[in-house]
Tab-separated table of C-alpha atoms in Angstrom:
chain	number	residue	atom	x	y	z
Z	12	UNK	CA	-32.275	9.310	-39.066
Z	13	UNK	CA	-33.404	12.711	-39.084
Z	14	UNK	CA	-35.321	12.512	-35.872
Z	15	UNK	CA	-31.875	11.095	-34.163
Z	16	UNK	CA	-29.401	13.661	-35.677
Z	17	UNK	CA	-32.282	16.133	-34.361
Z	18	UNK	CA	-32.284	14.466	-30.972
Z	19	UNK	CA	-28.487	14.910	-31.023
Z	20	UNK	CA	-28.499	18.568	-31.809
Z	21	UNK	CA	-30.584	18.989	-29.002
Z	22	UNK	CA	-28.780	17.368	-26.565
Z	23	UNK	CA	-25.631	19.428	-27.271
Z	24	UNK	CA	-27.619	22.527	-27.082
Z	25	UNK	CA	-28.945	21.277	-23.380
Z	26	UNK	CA	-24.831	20.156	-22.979
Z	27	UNK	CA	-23.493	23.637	-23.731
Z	28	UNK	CA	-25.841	25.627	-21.375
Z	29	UNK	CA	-25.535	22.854	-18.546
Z	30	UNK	CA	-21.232	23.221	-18.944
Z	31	UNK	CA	-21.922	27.051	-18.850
Z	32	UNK	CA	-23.568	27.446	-16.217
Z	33	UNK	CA	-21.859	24.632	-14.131
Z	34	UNK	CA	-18.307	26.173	-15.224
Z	35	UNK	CA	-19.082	29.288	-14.235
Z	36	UNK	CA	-20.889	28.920	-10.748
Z	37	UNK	CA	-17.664	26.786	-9.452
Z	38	UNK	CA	-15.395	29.223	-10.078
Z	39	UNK	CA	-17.762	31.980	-8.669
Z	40	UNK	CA	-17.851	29.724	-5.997
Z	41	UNK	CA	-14.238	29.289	-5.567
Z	42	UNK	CA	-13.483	32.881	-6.245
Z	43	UNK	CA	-15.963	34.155	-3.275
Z	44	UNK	CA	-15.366	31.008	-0.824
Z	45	UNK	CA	-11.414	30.925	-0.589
Z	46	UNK	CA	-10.886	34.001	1.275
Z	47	UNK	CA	-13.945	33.348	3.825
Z	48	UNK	CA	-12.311	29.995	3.954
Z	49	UNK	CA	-8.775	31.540	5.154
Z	50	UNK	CA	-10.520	33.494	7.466
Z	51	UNK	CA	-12.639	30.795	8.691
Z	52	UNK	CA	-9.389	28.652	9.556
Z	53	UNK	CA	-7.159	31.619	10.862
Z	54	UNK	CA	-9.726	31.967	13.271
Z	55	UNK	CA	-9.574	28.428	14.696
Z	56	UNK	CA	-11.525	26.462	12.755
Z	57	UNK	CA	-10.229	22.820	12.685
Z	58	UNK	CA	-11.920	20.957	10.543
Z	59	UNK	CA	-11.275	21.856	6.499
Z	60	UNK	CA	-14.709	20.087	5.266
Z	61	UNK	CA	-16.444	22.446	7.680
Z	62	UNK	CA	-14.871	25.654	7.159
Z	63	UNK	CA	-15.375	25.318	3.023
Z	64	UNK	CA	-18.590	23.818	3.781
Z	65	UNK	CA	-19.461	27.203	5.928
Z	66	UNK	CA	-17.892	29.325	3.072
Z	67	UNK	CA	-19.759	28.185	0.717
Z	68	UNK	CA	-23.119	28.641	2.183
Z	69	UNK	CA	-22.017	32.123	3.585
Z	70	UNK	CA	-20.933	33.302	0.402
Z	71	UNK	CA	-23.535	32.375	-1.621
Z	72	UNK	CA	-26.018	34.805	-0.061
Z	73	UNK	CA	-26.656	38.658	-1.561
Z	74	UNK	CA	-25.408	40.054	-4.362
Z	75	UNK	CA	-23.187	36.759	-5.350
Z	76	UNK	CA	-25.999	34.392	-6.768
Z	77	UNK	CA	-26.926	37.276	-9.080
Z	78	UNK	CA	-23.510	38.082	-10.131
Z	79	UNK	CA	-22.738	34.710	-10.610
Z	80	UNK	CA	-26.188	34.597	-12.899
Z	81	UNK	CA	-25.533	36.877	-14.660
Z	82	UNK	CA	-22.117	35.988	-16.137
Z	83	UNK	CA	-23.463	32.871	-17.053
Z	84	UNK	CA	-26.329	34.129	-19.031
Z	85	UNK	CA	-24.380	37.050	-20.411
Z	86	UNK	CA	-21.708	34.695	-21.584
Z	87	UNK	CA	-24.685	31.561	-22.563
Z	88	UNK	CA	-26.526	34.294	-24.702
Z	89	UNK	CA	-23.278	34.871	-26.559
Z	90	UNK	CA	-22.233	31.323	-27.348
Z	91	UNK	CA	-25.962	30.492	-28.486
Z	92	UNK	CA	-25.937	33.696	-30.752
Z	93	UNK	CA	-22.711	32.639	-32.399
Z	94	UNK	CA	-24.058	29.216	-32.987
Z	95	UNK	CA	-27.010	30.557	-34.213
Z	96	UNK	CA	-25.356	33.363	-36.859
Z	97	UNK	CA	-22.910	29.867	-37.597
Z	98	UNK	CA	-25.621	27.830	-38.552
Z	99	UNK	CA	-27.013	27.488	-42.068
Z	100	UNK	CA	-30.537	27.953	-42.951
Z	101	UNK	CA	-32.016	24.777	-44.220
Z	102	UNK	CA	-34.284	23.539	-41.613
Z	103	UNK	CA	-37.070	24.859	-39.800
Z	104	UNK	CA	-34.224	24.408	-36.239
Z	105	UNK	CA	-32.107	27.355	-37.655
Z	106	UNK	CA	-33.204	30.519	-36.102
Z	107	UNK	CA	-31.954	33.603	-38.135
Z	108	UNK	CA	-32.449	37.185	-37.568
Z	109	UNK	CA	-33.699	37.978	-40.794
Z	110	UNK	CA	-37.359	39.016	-40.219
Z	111	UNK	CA	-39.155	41.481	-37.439
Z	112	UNK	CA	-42.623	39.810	-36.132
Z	113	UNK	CA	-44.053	43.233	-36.362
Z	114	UNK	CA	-44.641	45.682	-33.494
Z	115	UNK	CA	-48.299	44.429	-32.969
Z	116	UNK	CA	-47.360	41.402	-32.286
Z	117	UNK	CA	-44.715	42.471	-29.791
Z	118	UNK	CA	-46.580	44.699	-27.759
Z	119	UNK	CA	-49.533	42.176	-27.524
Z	120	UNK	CA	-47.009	39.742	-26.002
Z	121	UNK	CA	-45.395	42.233	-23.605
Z	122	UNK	CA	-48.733	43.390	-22.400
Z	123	UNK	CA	-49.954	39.663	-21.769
Z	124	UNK	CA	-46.815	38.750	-19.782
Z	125	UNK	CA	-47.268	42.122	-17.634
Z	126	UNK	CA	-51.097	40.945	-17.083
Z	127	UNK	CA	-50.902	37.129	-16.628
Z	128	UNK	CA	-48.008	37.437	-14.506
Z	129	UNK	CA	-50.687	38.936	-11.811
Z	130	UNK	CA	-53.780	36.433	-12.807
Z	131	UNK	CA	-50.837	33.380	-12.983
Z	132	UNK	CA	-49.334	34.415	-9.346
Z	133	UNK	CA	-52.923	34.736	-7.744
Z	134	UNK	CA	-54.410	31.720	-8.644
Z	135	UNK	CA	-51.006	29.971	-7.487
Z	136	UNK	CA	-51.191	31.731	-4.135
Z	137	UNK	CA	-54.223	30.596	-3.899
Z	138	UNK	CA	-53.442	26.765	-4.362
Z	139	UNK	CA	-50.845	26.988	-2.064
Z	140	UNK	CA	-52.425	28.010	0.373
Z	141	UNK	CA	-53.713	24.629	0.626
Z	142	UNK	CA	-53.121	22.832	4.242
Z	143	UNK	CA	-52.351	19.936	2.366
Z	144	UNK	CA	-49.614	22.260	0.109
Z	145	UNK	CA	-47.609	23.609	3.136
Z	146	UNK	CA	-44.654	21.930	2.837
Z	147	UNK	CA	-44.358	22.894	-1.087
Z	148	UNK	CA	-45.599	26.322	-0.251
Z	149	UNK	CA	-42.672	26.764	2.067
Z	150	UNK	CA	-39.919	25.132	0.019
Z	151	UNK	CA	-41.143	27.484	-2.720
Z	152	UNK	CA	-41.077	30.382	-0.541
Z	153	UNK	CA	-37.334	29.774	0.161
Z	154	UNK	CA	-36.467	29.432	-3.184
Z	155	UNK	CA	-37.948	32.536	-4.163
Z	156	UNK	CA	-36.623	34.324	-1.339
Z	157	UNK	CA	-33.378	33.251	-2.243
Z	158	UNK	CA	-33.343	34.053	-5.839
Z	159	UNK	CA	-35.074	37.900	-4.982
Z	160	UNK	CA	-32.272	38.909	-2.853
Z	161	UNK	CA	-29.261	41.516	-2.603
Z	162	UNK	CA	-29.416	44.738	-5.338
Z	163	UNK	CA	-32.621	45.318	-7.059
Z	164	UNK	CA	-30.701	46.524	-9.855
Z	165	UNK	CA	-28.512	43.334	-10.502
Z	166	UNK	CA	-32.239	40.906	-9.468
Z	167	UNK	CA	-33.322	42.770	-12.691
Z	168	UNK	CA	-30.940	42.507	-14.790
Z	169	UNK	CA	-30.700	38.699	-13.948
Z	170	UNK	CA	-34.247	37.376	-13.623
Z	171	UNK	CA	-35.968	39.998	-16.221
Z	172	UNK	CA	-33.436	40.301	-18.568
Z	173	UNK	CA	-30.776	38.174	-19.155
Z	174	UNK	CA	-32.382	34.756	-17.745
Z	175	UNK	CA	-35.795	35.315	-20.300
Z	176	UNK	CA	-32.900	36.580	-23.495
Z	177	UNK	CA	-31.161	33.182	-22.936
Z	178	UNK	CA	-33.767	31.414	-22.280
Z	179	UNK	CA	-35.953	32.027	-25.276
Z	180	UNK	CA	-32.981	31.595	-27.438
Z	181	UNK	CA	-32.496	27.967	-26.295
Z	182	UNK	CA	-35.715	26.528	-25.508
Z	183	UNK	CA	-37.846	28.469	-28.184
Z	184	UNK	CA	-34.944	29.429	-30.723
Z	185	UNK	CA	-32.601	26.050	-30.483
Z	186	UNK	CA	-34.682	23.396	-29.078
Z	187	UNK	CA	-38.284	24.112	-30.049
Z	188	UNK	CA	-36.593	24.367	-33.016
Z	189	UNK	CA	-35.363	21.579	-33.278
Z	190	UNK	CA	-38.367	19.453	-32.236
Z	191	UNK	CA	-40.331	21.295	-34.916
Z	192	UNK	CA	-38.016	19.637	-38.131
Z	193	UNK	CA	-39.332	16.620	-36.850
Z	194	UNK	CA	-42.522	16.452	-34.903
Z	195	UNK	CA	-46.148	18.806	-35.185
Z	196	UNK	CA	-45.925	22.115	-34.144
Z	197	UNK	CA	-48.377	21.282	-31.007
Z	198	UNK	CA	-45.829	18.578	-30.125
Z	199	UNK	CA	-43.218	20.644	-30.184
Z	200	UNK	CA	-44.844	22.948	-28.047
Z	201	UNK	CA	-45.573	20.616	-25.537
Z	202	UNK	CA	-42.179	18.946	-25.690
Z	203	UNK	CA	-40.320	21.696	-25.188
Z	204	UNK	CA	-42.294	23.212	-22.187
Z	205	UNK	CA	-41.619	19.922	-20.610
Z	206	UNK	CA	-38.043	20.098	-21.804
Z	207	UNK	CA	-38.436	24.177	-20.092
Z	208	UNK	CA	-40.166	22.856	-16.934
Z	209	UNK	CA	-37.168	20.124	-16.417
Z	210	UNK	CA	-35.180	22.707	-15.299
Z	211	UNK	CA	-36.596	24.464	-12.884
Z	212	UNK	CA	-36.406	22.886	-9.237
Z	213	UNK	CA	-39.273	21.973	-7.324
Z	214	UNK	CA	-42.695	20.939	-8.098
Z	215	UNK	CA	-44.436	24.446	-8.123
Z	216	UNK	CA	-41.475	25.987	-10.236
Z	217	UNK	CA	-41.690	23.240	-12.710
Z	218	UNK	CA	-45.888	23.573	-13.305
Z	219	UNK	CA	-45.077	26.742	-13.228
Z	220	UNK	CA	-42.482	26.900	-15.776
Z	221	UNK	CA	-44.719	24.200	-17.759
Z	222	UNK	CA	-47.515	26.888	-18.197
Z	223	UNK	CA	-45.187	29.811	-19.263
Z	224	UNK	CA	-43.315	27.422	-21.751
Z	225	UNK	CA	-46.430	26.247	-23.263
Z	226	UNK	CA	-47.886	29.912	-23.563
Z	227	UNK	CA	-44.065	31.140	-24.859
Z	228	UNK	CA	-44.223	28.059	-27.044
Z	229	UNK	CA	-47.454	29.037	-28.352
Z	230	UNK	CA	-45.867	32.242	-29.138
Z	231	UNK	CA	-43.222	31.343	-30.895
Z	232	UNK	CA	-44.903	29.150	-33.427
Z	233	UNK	CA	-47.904	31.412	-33.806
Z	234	UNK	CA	-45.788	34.333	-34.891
Z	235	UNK	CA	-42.684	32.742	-35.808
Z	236	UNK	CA	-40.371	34.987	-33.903
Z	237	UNK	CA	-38.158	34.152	-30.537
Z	238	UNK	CA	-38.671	38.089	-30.301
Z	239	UNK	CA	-42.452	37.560	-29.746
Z	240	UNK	CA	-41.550	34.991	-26.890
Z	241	UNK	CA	-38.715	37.252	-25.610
Z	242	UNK	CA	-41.248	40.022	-25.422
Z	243	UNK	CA	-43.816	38.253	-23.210
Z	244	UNK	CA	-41.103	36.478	-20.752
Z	245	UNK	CA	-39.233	39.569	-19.600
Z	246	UNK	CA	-42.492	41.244	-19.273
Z	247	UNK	CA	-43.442	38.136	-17.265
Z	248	UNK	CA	-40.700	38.430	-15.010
Z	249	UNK	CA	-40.677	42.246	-14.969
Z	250	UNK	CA	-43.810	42.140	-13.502
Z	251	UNK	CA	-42.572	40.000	-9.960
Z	252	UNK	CA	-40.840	43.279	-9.392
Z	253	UNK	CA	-43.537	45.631	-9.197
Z	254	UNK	CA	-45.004	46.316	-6.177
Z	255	UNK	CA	-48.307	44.117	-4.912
Z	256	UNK	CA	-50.428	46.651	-4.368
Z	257	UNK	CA	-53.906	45.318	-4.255
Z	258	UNK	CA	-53.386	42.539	-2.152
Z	259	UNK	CA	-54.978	44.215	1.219
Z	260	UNK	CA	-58.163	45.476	-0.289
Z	261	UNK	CA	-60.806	43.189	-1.651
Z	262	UNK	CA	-62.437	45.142	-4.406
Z	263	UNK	CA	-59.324	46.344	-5.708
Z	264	UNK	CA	-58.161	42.916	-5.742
Z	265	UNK	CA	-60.803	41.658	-7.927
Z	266	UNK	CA	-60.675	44.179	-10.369
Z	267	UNK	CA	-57.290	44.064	-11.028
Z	268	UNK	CA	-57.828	40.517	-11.701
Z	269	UNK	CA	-60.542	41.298	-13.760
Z	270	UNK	CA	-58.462	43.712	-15.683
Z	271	UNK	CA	-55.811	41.226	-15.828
Z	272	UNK	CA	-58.050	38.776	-16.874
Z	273	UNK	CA	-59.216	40.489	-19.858
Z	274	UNK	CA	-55.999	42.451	-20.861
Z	275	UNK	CA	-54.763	38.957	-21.042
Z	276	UNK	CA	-57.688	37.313	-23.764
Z	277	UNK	CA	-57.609	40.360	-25.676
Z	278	UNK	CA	-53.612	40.307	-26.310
Z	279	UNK	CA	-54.045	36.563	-27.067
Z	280	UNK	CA	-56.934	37.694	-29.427
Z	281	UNK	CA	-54.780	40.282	-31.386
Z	282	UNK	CA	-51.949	37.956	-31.534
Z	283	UNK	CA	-54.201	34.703	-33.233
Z	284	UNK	CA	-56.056	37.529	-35.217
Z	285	UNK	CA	-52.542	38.847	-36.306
Z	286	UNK	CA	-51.343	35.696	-37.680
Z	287	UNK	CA	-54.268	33.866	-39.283
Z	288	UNK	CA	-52.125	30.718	-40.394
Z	289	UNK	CA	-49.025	28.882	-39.700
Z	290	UNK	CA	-46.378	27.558	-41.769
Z	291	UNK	CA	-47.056	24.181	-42.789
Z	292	UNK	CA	-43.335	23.537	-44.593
Z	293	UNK	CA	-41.543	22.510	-41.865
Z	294	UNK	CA	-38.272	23.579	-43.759
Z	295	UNK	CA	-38.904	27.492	-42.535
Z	296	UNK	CA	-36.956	28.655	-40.369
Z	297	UNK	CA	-37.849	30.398	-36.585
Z	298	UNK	CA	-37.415	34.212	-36.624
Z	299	UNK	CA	-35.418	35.414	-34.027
C-alpha cells in the first residue's frame, strides 16, 4: 500500500510539471503565432492549416523558446516549492529546507559539474563521431542548435539556471524522494535517472541525461541535500557556455582533459570522504 500511494505521489508530481509546461508553451505559442498568422493571410495566403502551420514554426525560433522556458520553470519552481513548504515531514519523500549540506560539500559538487561537463562532452564527441552514429549525431546537433539560440543572457538564465533549480527539485527533491520511502537508496538512484532520462528527447540526450541523473542522484543521497545536486547541475550546464578553447591544439586538449579528469575524482573523493555514512532510516527526510 505504501509503495502504491508512493507511486501515486509520483505520478502527480510528473502530472503537475507535464500540465505546466504544456499550459504554458500553447499559449506562448498562441500569443507569438496569431499576429504572424494575420499577416501571413493578409498577404494572400489561402490555406488556414498552412499559414498557422508556418506561424508556428516561424515563431518559435530566437528568443521565444527561451522565453517561453523560462516562464515555465520560473512558475514550475514555484508550485513545487509551495508543495514542498505544504508538505509534512514524516517520510524520507518530504524535502524541507531545514539543514545546509555544508559549503564543502557544495563547492566539491560545483567544481565537478564545471570539470565533467568538459571530460562528459569529449568522450561524447568522440562517439559520435562514429560513421555508423551520423544520423544521431546530426539530429542531436539540431536539437542543440535549437535550444542554444537567440540572447545569451536569457540561454543562461534558462538552461543554467532555472531548468537545473526545477529540475533538481522534482527529480531529486520530489521523486527520488519518493522512490527512496520505498525502495534502496541505489534503486532509487537508478530509478529516478531513468525517470530523468525519460524526458529528454532523443537517444544521445536521454544517455546523456541518464549519466548526469545517476551522478546528481548519487549526490543527493550521499549528502542528503537537493542543494548539493543543484550545485553540480547548473555548474554542469554553466559550463556548455564557456568558450571551447582547446579544441584546435592537441596538447592543450589532453591536458585539459587530464585536468578535468582529475579535478573530477578528487571532488568525488572530498564529497564520499565528507559524508562517511548514509542514513539507513528511511523515515529522514531529503535536505533541500
Amino acid at each position: 500500500m505504501k509503495a502504491f500511494k508512493a507511486f501515486l505521489w509520483l505520478l502527480a508530481y510528473l502530472a503537475i510539471y507535464l500540465l505546466i509546461e504544456f499550459t504554458i508553451s500553447f499559449i506562448g505559442i498562441i500569443i507569438v503565432s496569431v499576429p504572424a498568422v494575420v499577416r501571413l493571410i493578409a498577404g494572400g495566403t489561402s490555406s488556414l492549416f498552412s499559414s498557422i502551420y508556418s506561424a508556428v514554426v516561424m515563431s518559435l525560433t530566437g528568443n521565444t523558446l527561451n522565453i517561453i522556458n523560462c516562464v515555465a520553470a520560473a512558475i514550475s519552481i514555484i508550485v513545487f516549492v509551495i508543495i514542498i513548504k505544504a508538505r509534512t515531514k514524516r517520510d524520507y519523500g518530504t524535502p524541507s529546507f531545514s539543514a545546509a549540506p555544508g559549503a564543502l560539500n557544495i563547492w566539491s559538487a560545483a567544481l565537478l559539474g564545471l570539470f565533467l561537463n568538459f571530460f562528459i562532452s569529449y568522450i561524447y564527441g568522440l562517439i559520435l563521431s562514429l560513421p555508423a552514429l551520423q544520423n544521431a549525431s546530426e539530429s542531436y546537433g539540431e536539437a542543440s542548435a535549437l535550444l542554444y539560440q537567440g540572447d545569451i543572457v536569457l540561454q543562461v538564465i534558462s538552461v543554467a539556471i532555472l531548468s537545473p533549480v526545477l529540475e533538481e527539485l522534482l527529480f531529486r527533491g520530489l521523486v527520488m524522494g519518493k522512490l527512496c520511502s520505498v525502495v534502496p537508496g541505489a534503486a532509487a538512484v537508478v530509478l529516478q535517472a531513468a525517470i530523468f532520462a525519460s524526458f529528454h528527447s532523443g537517444p544521445v540526450w536521454m544517455s546523456y541525461a541518464f549519466i548526469c541523473g545517476i551522478i546528481l542522484g548519487w549526490l543527493c543521497l550521499k549528502t542528503h541535500s537537493v542543494y548539493t545536486s543543484m550545485a553540480f547541475h547548473i555548474c554542469f550546464n554553466a559550463a556548455s557556455f564557456l568558450p571551447q578553447v582547446f579544441y584546435d591544439w592537441n596538447a592543450a586538449l589532453f591536458f585539459a582533459l587530464f585536468v578535468s579528469l582529475v579535478v573530477s575524482i578528487l571532488a568525488i573523493t572530498v564529497i564520499h570522504l565528507n559524508n562517511p555514512g548514509n542514513r539507513k532510516d528511511k523515515t529522514e527526510n531529503v535536505d533541500i
